[in-house]
């Protein structure tokens, strides 16, 4: 087992994960960045927690940019392409020019139907022939992988042979993001309006965020979360009453 696998990890979908490999600052980093404005530092846990809540409530967000989290992520390519639209972050992704592709594809548990109102959305409970769709899908994926392997065996460059592969192939990447951008990611991608697959990654990020920056996460639920997610809504409803926040 590599040292990295001892880091906090959340499994996602059938073969994916998000893993926190490093972080800097945390809740205390937010406090220090905010208090430097007037030459101060920590005033104790209670005061610092109230300060974080005050900052988010009043949209003073730059202090949250001083806390960084680095994740190792494994997701289907079609999920990663949505993910990479969050540009205020650093990315490094595995290259299939350098490495050969393995039999590593996302296989959905159940097919969803096209939403009748939302042109870019899907809906559960549609009357679909799940068995037939699974068979068609697996045949297509297996065929693409077999073609790829034959092309490699014939001497085709990896950078060209990969063109036959579908977007449910898993990719891996490192993602370094500040706490402000992470809150934006969770707000958008853990929301019910996002595609179901990336919702699961948004929820996984929320879990690690809660574990590593609990004060910021609580303040985010109180003042920053406006989305539609049953689990996160339940967390928010369970929060204790907020005391008066001192400046």
PDB file of C-alpha atoms in Angstrom:
ATOM      1  CA  UNK A   1       0.000   0.000   0.000  1.00  0.00           C
ATOM      2  CA  UNK A   2       1.423   3.371  -0.995  1.00  0.00           C
ATOM      3  CA  UNK A   3       1.514   6.164   1.614  1.00  0.00           C
ATOM      4  CA  UNK A   4      -1.115   8.034  -0.370  1.00  0.00           C
ATOM      5  CA  UNK A   5      -3.742   5.345   0.203  1.00  0.00           C
ATOM      6  CA  UNK A   6      -3.651   6.061   3.947  1.00  0.00           C
ATOM      7  CA  UNK A   7      -5.138   9.497   3.268  1.00  0.00           C
ATOM      8  CA  UNK A   8      -8.867  10.220   3.756  1.00  0.00           C
ATOM      9  CA  UNK A   9     -10.705   8.640   0.819  1.00  0.00           C
ATOM     10  CA  UNK A  10     -14.336   8.508  -0.287  1.00  0.00           C
ATOM     11  CA  UNK A  11     -15.381   5.912  -2.874  1.00  0.00           C
ATOM     12  CA  UNK A  12     -17.613   7.213  -5.653  1.00  0.00           C
ATOM     13  CA  UNK A  13     -19.643   5.369  -8.317  1.00  0.00           C
ATOM     14  CA  UNK A  14     -18.416   1.852  -9.150  1.00  0.00           C
ATOM     15  CA  UNK A  15     -14.655   2.436  -9.431  1.00  0.00           C
ATOM     16  CA  UNK A  16     -14.063   6.102  -8.632  1.00  0.00           C
ATOM     17  CA  UNK A  17     -12.817   7.957  -5.568  1.00  0.00           C
ATOM     18  CA  UNK A  18     -11.732  11.295  -4.165  1.00  0.00           C
ATOM     19  CA  UNK A  19      -8.756  11.318  -1.821  1.00  0.00           C
ATOM     20  CA  UNK A  20      -7.345  14.232   0.159  1.00  0.00           C
ATOM     21  CA  UNK A  21      -3.565  14.042  -0.200  1.00  0.00           C
ATOM     22  CA  UNK A  22      -2.511  17.386   1.281  1.00  0.00           C
ATOM     23  CA  UNK A  23      -3.856  20.640   2.675  1.00  0.00           C
ATOM     24  CA  UNK A  24      -2.629  23.994   3.926  1.00  0.00           C
ATOM     25  CA  UNK A  25      -4.263  26.510   6.214  1.00  0.00           C
ATOM     26  CA  UNK A  26      -7.556  24.926   7.177  1.00  0.00           C
ATOM     27  CA  UNK A  27      -9.977  26.926   9.293  1.00  0.00           C
ATOM     28  CA  UNK A  28      -7.096  28.626  11.088  1.00  0.00           C
ATOM     29  CA  UNK A  29      -5.648  29.804   7.788  1.00  0.00           C
ATOM     30  CA  UNK A  30      -8.908  31.604   7.040  1.00  0.00           C
ATOM     31  CA  UNK A  31      -8.858  33.279  10.456  1.00  0.00           C
ATOM     32  CA  UNK A  32      -5.235  34.388  10.154  1.00  0.00           C
ATOM     33  CA  UNK A  33      -5.805  35.795   6.658  1.00  0.00           C
ATOM     34  CA  UNK A  34      -8.815  37.780   7.858  1.00  0.00           C
ATOM     35  CA  UNK A  35      -7.244  39.143  11.039  1.00  0.00           C
ATOM     36  CA  UNK A  36      -4.056  40.296   9.307  1.00  0.00           C
ATOM     37  CA  UNK A  37      -6.130  43.227   8.020  1.00  0.00           C
ATOM     38  CA  UNK A  38      -5.675  44.869  11.406  1.00  0.00           C
ATOM     39  CA  UNK A  39      -2.526  43.132  12.589  1.00  0.00           C
ATOM     40  CA  UNK A  40      -4.253  40.527  14.732  1.00  0.00           C
ATOM     41  CA  UNK A  41      -4.279  36.745  15.008  1.00  0.00           C
ATOM     42  CA  UNK A  42      -6.363  34.102  16.744  1.00  0.00           C
ATOM     43  CA  UNK A  43      -8.537  35.194  19.673  1.00  0.00           C
ATOM     44  CA  UNK A  44      -9.488  31.675  20.704  1.00  0.00           C
ATOM     45  CA  UNK A  45     -11.652  28.963  19.192  1.00  0.00           C
ATOM     46  CA  UNK A  46     -15.042  30.498  19.954  1.00  0.00           C
ATOM     47  CA  UNK A  47     -14.132  33.908  18.564  1.00  0.00           C
ATOM     48  CA  UNK A  48     -12.413  32.418  15.515  1.00  0.00           C
ATOM     49  CA  UNK A  49     -15.420  30.252  14.651  1.00  0.00           C
ATOM     50  CA  UNK A  50     -17.714  33.275  14.899  1.00  0.00           C
ATOM     51  CA  UNK A  51     -15.383  35.241  12.646  1.00  0.00           C
ATOM     52  CA  UNK A  52     -15.580  32.583   9.923  1.00  0.00           C
ATOM     53  CA  UNK A  53     -19.372  32.652  10.133  1.00  0.00           C
ATOM     54  CA  UNK A  54     -19.363  36.448   9.922  1.00  0.00           C
ATOM     55  CA  UNK A  55     -17.118  36.402   6.857  1.00  0.00           C
ATOM     56  CA  UNK A  56     -19.374  34.042   4.927  1.00  0.00           C
ATOM     57  CA  UNK A  57     -22.583  35.716   6.037  1.00  0.00           C
ATOM     58  CA  UNK A  58     -21.364  39.074   4.726  1.00  0.00           C
ATOM     59  CA  UNK A  59     -19.578  37.698   1.620  1.00  0.00           C
ATOM     60  CA  UNK A  60     -16.060  38.612   2.737  1.00  0.00           C
ATOM     61  CA  UNK A  61     -14.631  35.686   0.788  1.00  0.00           C
ATOM     62  CA  UNK A  62     -10.973  36.384  -0.007  1.00  0.00           C
ATOM     63  CA  UNK A  63      -9.695  34.949   3.332  1.00  0.00           C
ATOM     64  CA  UNK A  64     -11.016  31.548   2.211  1.00  0.00           C
ATOM     65  CA  UNK A  65      -8.654  31.647  -0.764  1.00  0.00           C
ATOM     66  CA  UNK A  66      -5.695  31.202   1.612  1.00  0.00           C
ATOM     67  CA  UNK A  67      -6.632  27.653   2.599  1.00  0.00           C
ATOM     68  CA  UNK A  68      -5.748  25.018   0.003  1.00  0.00           C
ATOM     69  CA  UNK A  69      -6.729  21.378  -0.411  1.00  0.00           C
ATOM     70  CA  UNK A  70      -5.117  18.911  -2.814  1.00  0.00           C
ATOM     71  CA  UNK A  71      -7.174  15.933  -3.991  1.00  0.00           C
ATOM     72  CA  UNK A  72      -6.419  12.824  -6.019  1.00  0.00           C
ATOM     73  CA  UNK A  73      -9.574  12.122  -8.021  1.00  0.00           C
ATOM     74  CA  UNK A  74     -10.704   9.206 -10.145  1.00  0.00           C
ATOM     75  CA  UNK A  75     -13.751   9.798 -12.331  1.00  0.00           C
ATOM     76  CA  UNK A  76     -15.181   8.936 -15.762  1.00  0.00           C
ATOM     77  CA  UNK A  77     -13.972  11.251 -18.510  1.00  0.00           C
ATOM     78  CA  UNK A  78     -17.439  12.740 -19.042  1.00  0.00           C
ATOM     79  CA  UNK A  79     -17.526  13.711 -15.350  1.00  0.00           C
ATOM     80  CA  UNK A  80     -13.997  15.132 -15.465  1.00  0.00           C
ATOM     81  CA  UNK A  81     -14.884  17.344 -18.426  1.00  0.00           C
ATOM     82  CA  UNK A  82     -17.672  18.951 -16.396  1.00  0.00           C
ATOM     83  CA  UNK A  83     -15.341  19.173 -13.398  1.00  0.00           C
ATOM     84  CA  UNK A  84     -12.603  20.986 -15.337  1.00  0.00           C
ATOM     85  CA  UNK A  85     -14.968  23.859 -16.061  1.00  0.00           C
ATOM     86  CA  UNK A  86     -14.209  24.982 -12.492  1.00  0.00           C
ATOM     87  CA  UNK A  87     -11.191  26.996 -13.544  1.00  0.00           C
ATOM     88  CA  UNK A  88     -10.012  28.576 -10.286  1.00  0.00           C
ATOM     89  CA  UNK A  89      -7.946  25.510  -9.426  1.00  0.00           C
ATOM     90  CA  UNK A  90      -4.871  23.575 -10.574  1.00  0.00           C
ATOM     91  CA  UNK A  91      -5.178  20.300 -12.490  1.00  0.00           C
ATOM     92  CA  UNK A  92      -2.783  17.565 -13.570  1.00  0.00           C
ATOM     93  CA  UNK A  93      -4.322  14.575 -15.340  1.00  0.00           C
ATOM     94  CA  UNK A  94      -3.070  11.137 -16.357  1.00  0.00           C
ATOM     95  CA  UNK A  95      -1.990  11.055 -20.002  1.00  0.00           C
ATOM     96  CA  UNK A  96      -3.058   8.223 -22.267  1.00  0.00           C
ATOM     97  CA  UNK A  97      -0.280   9.276 -24.608  1.00  0.00           C
ATOM     98  CA  UNK A  98       2.169   7.915 -22.025  1.00  0.00           C
ATOM     99  CA  UNK A  99       0.147   5.067 -20.511  1.00  0.00           C
ATOM    100  CA  UNK A 100      -1.898   2.300 -22.088  1.00  0.00           C
ATOM    101  CA  UNK A 101      -5.594   2.170 -21.313  1.00  0.00           C
ATOM    102  CA  UNK A 102      -6.900  -0.703 -19.188  1.00  0.00           C
ATOM    103  CA  UNK A 103     -10.370  -2.224 -18.904  1.00  0.00           C
ATOM    104  CA  UNK A 104     -11.515   0.527 -16.581  1.00  0.00           C
ATOM    105  CA  UNK A 105     -14.929   1.865 -17.539  1.00  0.00           C
ATOM    106  CA  UNK A 106     -17.879   3.266 -15.613  1.00  0.00           C
ATOM    107  CA  UNK A 107     -20.920   1.014 -15.872  1.00  0.00           C
ATOM    108  CA  UNK A 108     -24.119   2.699 -14.617  1.00  0.00           C
ATOM    109  CA  UNK A 109     -26.355   0.758 -12.268  1.00  0.00           C
ATOM    110  CA  UNK A 110     -29.494   2.006 -13.968  1.00  0.00           C
ATOM    111  CA  UNK A 111     -30.302   3.973 -17.107  1.00  0.00           C
ATOM    112  CA  UNK A 112     -32.268   7.199 -16.744  1.00  0.00           C
ATOM    113  CA  UNK A 113     -34.702   8.686 -19.225  1.00  0.00           C
ATOM    114  CA  UNK A 114     -34.559  12.113 -20.836  1.00  0.00           C
ATOM    115  CA  UNK A 115     -36.219  14.789 -18.722  1.00  0.00           C
ATOM    116  CA  UNK A 116     -39.323  16.093 -20.500  1.00  0.00           C
ATOM    117  CA  UNK A 117     -38.815  19.681 -19.320  1.00  0.00           C
ATOM    118  CA  UNK A 118     -35.064  20.063 -18.791  1.00  0.00           C
ATOM    119  CA  UNK A 119     -33.276  19.573 -22.116  1.00  0.00           C
ATOM    120  CA  UNK A 120     -29.946  18.833 -20.427  1.00  0.00           C
ATOM    121  CA  UNK A 121     -31.313  16.712 -17.582  1.00  0.00           C
ATOM    122  CA  UNK A 122     -32.459  13.170 -16.920  1.00  0.00           C
ATOM    123  CA  UNK A 123     -35.173  11.563 -14.843  1.00  0.00           C
ATOM    124  CA  UNK A 124     -35.445   8.333 -12.913  1.00  0.00           C
ATOM    125  CA  UNK A 125     -38.311   5.915 -13.252  1.00  0.00           C
ATOM    126  CA  UNK A 126     -38.496   6.038 -17.024  1.00  0.00           C
ATOM    127  CA  UNK A 127     -39.907   2.953 -18.740  1.00  0.00           C
ATOM    128  CA  UNK A 128     -36.643   1.744 -20.248  1.00  0.00           C
ATOM    129  CA  UNK A 129     -35.491  -1.765 -21.111  1.00  0.00           C
ATOM    130  CA  UNK A 130     -32.573  -1.842 -18.664  1.00  0.00           C
ATOM    131  CA  UNK A 131     -31.362  -5.290 -19.691  1.00  0.00           C
ATOM    132  CA  UNK A 132     -31.241  -4.416 -23.374  1.00  0.00           C
ATOM    133  CA  UNK A 133     -29.494  -1.096 -22.702  1.00  0.00           C
ATOM    134  CA  UNK A 134     -26.893  -2.800 -20.506  1.00  0.00           C
ATOM    135  CA  UNK A 135     -26.198  -5.355 -23.222  1.00  0.00           C
ATOM    136  CA  UNK A 136     -25.892  -2.726 -25.952  1.00  0.00           C
ATOM    137  CA  UNK A 137     -23.634  -0.588 -23.796  1.00  0.00           C
ATOM    138  CA  UNK A 138     -21.313  -3.401 -22.735  1.00  0.00           C
ATOM    139  CA  UNK A 139     -20.994  -4.623 -26.324  1.00  0.00           C
ATOM    140  CA  UNK A 140     -20.018  -1.141 -27.480  1.00  0.00           C
ATOM    141  CA  UNK A 141     -17.474  -0.630 -24.670  1.00  0.00           C
ATOM    142  CA  UNK A 142     -15.928  -4.083 -25.108  1.00  0.00           C
ATOM    143  CA  UNK A 143     -15.691  -3.535 -28.852  1.00  0.00           C
ATOM    144  CA  UNK A 144     -13.988  -0.164 -28.448  1.00  0.00           C
ATOM    145  CA  UNK A 145     -11.441  -1.597 -26.017  1.00  0.00           C
ATOM    146  CA  UNK A 146     -10.736  -4.564 -28.296  1.00  0.00           C
ATOM    147  CA  UNK A 147     -10.201  -2.225 -31.247  1.00  0.00           C
ATOM    148  CA  UNK A 148      -7.848  -0.101 -29.142  1.00  0.00           C
ATOM    149  CA  UNK A 149      -5.789  -3.145 -28.142  1.00  0.00           C
ATOM    150  CA  UNK A 150      -5.557  -4.330 -31.759  1.00  0.00           C
ATOM    151  CA  UNK A 151      -4.435  -0.894 -32.914  1.00  0.00           C
ATOM    152  CA  UNK A 152      -1.738  -0.803 -30.214  1.00  0.00           C
ATOM    153  CA  UNK A 153      -0.586  -4.306 -31.217  1.00  0.00           C
ATOM    154  CA  UNK A 154      -0.309  -3.112 -34.831  1.00  0.00           C
ATOM    155  CA  UNK A 155       2.047  -0.350 -33.712  1.00  0.00           C
ATOM    156  CA  UNK A 156      -0.416   2.550 -33.704  1.00  0.00           C
ATOM    157  CA  UNK A 157       0.616   5.444 -31.471  1.00  0.00           C
ATOM    158  CA  UNK A 158      -1.221   5.548 -28.140  1.00  0.00           C
ATOM    159  CA  UNK A 159      -2.160   9.171 -28.792  1.00  0.00           C
ATOM    160  CA  UNK A 160      -4.123   8.062 -31.864  1.00  0.00           C
ATOM    161  CA  UNK A 161      -5.454   4.680 -30.752  1.00  0.00           C
ATOM    162  CA  UNK A 162      -7.154   6.339 -27.765  1.00  0.00           C
ATOM    163  CA  UNK A 163      -9.534   8.127 -30.145  1.00  0.00           C
ATOM    164  CA  UNK A 164     -11.737   5.022 -30.367  1.00  0.00           C
ATOM    165  CA  UNK A 165     -12.411   4.954 -26.614  1.00  0.00           C
ATOM    166  CA  UNK A 166     -15.703   6.145 -25.064  1.00  0.00           C
ATOM    167  CA  UNK A 167     -16.041   8.863 -22.434  1.00  0.00           C
ATOM    168  CA  UNK A 168     -17.069   6.440 -19.675  1.00  0.00           C
ATOM    169  CA  UNK A 169     -13.376   5.497 -19.416  1.00  0.00           C
ATOM    170  CA  UNK A 170     -11.999   6.392 -15.980  1.00  0.00           C
ATOM    171  CA  UNK A 171      -9.345   9.079 -15.757  1.00  0.00           C
ATOM    172  CA  UNK A 172      -7.303  10.270 -12.772  1.00  0.00           C
ATOM    173  CA  UNK A 173      -6.112  13.734 -11.861  1.00  0.00           C
ATOM    174  CA  UNK A 174      -4.797  15.898  -9.056  1.00  0.00           C
ATOM    175  CA  UNK A 175      -6.961  18.874  -8.138  1.00  0.00           C
ATOM    176  CA  UNK A 176      -5.652  21.661  -5.916  1.00  0.00           C
ATOM    177  CA  UNK A 177      -8.319  24.138  -4.930  1.00  0.00           C
ATOM    178  CA  UNK A 178      -8.836  26.866  -2.355  1.00  0.00           C
ATOM    179  CA  UNK A 179     -11.707  26.721   0.114  1.00  0.00           C
ATOM    180  CA  UNK A 180     -13.672  29.455  -1.648  1.00  0.00           C
ATOM    181  CA  UNK A 181     -13.610  27.581  -4.959  1.00  0.00           C
ATOM    182  CA  UNK A 182     -14.356  24.289  -3.210  1.00  0.00           C
ATOM    183  CA  UNK A 183     -17.519  25.794  -1.725  1.00  0.00           C
ATOM    184  CA  UNK A 184     -18.538  26.900  -5.215  1.00  0.00           C
ATOM    185  CA  UNK A 185     -17.926  23.379  -6.549  1.00  0.00           C
ATOM    186  CA  UNK A 186     -20.033  21.770  -3.820  1.00  0.00           C
ATOM    187  CA  UNK A 187     -22.800  24.351  -4.233  1.00  0.00           C
ATOM    188  CA  UNK A 188     -23.086  23.656  -7.962  1.00  0.00           C
ATOM    189  CA  UNK A 189     -22.193  19.980  -8.279  1.00  0.00           C
ATOM    190  CA  UNK A 190     -23.846  18.499  -5.188  1.00  0.00           C
ATOM    191  CA  UNK A 191     -27.077  20.109  -6.339  1.00  0.00           C
ATOM    192  CA  UNK A 192     -29.937  18.022  -7.745  1.00  0.00           C
ATOM    193  CA  UNK A 193     -29.811  19.986 -11.007  1.00  0.00           C
ATOM    194  CA  UNK A 194     -26.309  18.662 -11.776  1.00  0.00           C
ATOM    195  CA  UNK A 195     -25.840  15.346 -13.574  1.00  0.00           C
ATOM    196  CA  UNK A 196     -26.295  12.494 -11.091  1.00  0.00           C
ATOM    197  CA  UNK A 197     -22.775  11.131 -11.526  1.00  0.00           C
ATOM    198  CA  UNK A 198     -21.030  14.404 -10.705  1.00  0.00           C
ATOM    199  CA  UNK A 199     -23.478  14.958  -7.838  1.00  0.00           C
ATOM    200  CA  UNK A 200     -21.893  11.939  -6.168  1.00  0.00           C
ATOM    201  CA  UNK A 201     -18.473  13.599  -6.448  1.00  0.00           C
ATOM    202  CA  UNK A 202     -19.887  16.850  -5.084  1.00  0.00           C
ATOM    203  CA  UNK A 203     -21.226  14.953  -2.075  1.00  0.00           C
ATOM    204  CA  UNK A 204     -17.879  13.205  -1.572  1.00  0.00           C
ATOM    205  CA  UNK A 205     -16.092  16.556  -1.609  1.00  0.00           C
ATOM    206  CA  UNK A 206     -18.587  17.909   0.909  1.00  0.00           C
ATOM    207  CA  UNK A 207     -17.796  14.991   3.229  1.00  0.00           C
ATOM    208  CA  UNK A 208     -14.031  15.610   3.147  1.00  0.00           C
ATOM    209  CA  UNK A 209     -14.557  19.368   3.415  1.00  0.00           C
ATOM    210  CA  UNK A 210     -16.682  18.846   6.543  1.00  0.00           C
ATOM    211  CA  UNK A 211     -14.024  16.620   8.113  1.00  0.00           C
ATOM    212  CA  UNK A 212     -11.057  18.912   7.432  1.00  0.00           C
ATOM    213  CA  UNK A 213     -12.563  22.407   7.749  1.00  0.00           C
ATOM    214  CA  UNK A 214     -15.557  21.945  10.079  1.00  0.00           C
ATOM    215  CA  UNK A 215     -15.985  25.612  11.021  1.00  0.00           C
ATOM    216  CA  UNK A 216     -15.940  26.774   7.420  1.00  0.00           C
ATOM    217  CA  UNK A 217     -18.239  23.952   6.340  1.00  0.00           C
ATOM    218  CA  UNK A 218     -20.779  24.811   9.034  1.00  0.00           C
ATOM    219  CA  UNK A 219     -20.707  28.484   8.050  1.00  0.00           C
ATOM    220  CA  UNK A 220     -21.098  27.458   4.407  1.00  0.00           C
ATOM    221  CA  UNK A 221     -24.231  25.478   5.261  1.00  0.00           C
ATOM    222  CA  UNK A 222     -25.676  28.420   7.178  1.00  0.00           C
ATOM    223  CA  UNK A 223     -24.844  31.220   4.764  1.00  0.00           C
ATOM    224  CA  UNK A 224     -23.623  29.820   1.436  1.00  0.00           C
ATOM    225  CA  UNK A 225     -25.660  26.725   0.635  1.00  0.00           C
ATOM    226  CA  UNK A 226     -28.699  27.391  -1.552  1.00  0.00           C
ATOM    227  CA  UNK A 227     -28.860  24.090  -3.391  1.00  0.00           C
ATOM    228  CA  UNK A 228     -31.188  21.106  -3.575  1.00  0.00           C
ATOM    229  CA  UNK A 229     -29.685  18.030  -1.913  1.00  0.00           C
ATOM    230  CA  UNK A 230     -31.530  15.978   0.685  1.00  0.00           C
ATOM    231  CA  UNK A 231     -28.437  14.916   2.618  1.00  0.00           C
ATOM    232  CA  UNK A 232     -26.912  18.384   2.835  1.00  0.00           C
ATOM    233  CA  UNK A 233     -30.307  19.917   3.616  1.00  0.00           C
ATOM    234  CA  UNK A 234     -30.626  17.488   6.535  1.00  0.00           C
ATOM    235  CA  UNK A 235     -27.177  18.508   7.802  1.00  0.00           C
ATOM    236  CA  UNK A 236     -28.182  22.146   7.631  1.00  0.00           C
ATOM    237  CA  UNK A 237     -31.459  21.539   9.455  1.00  0.00           C
ATOM    238  CA  UNK A 238     -29.590  19.722  12.236  1.00  0.00           C
ATOM    239  CA  UNK A 239     -27.284  22.657  12.996  1.00  0.00           C
ATOM    240  CA  UNK A 240     -27.719  24.215  16.441  1.00  0.00           C
ATOM    241  CA  UNK A 241     -29.168  27.741  16.659  1.00  0.00           C
ATOM    242  CA  UNK A 242     -26.648  30.375  15.678  1.00  0.00           C
ATOM    243  CA  UNK A 243     -25.456  32.663  18.440  1.00  0.00           C
ATOM    244  CA  UNK A 244     -24.906  36.336  17.762  1.00  0.00           C
ATOM    245  CA  UNK A 245     -21.770  36.723  15.679  1.00  0.00           C
ATOM    246  CA  UNK A 246     -19.290  39.262  16.959  1.00  0.00           C
ATOM    247  CA  UNK A 247     -17.289  41.286  14.512  1.00  0.00           C
TER     248      UNK A 247
END
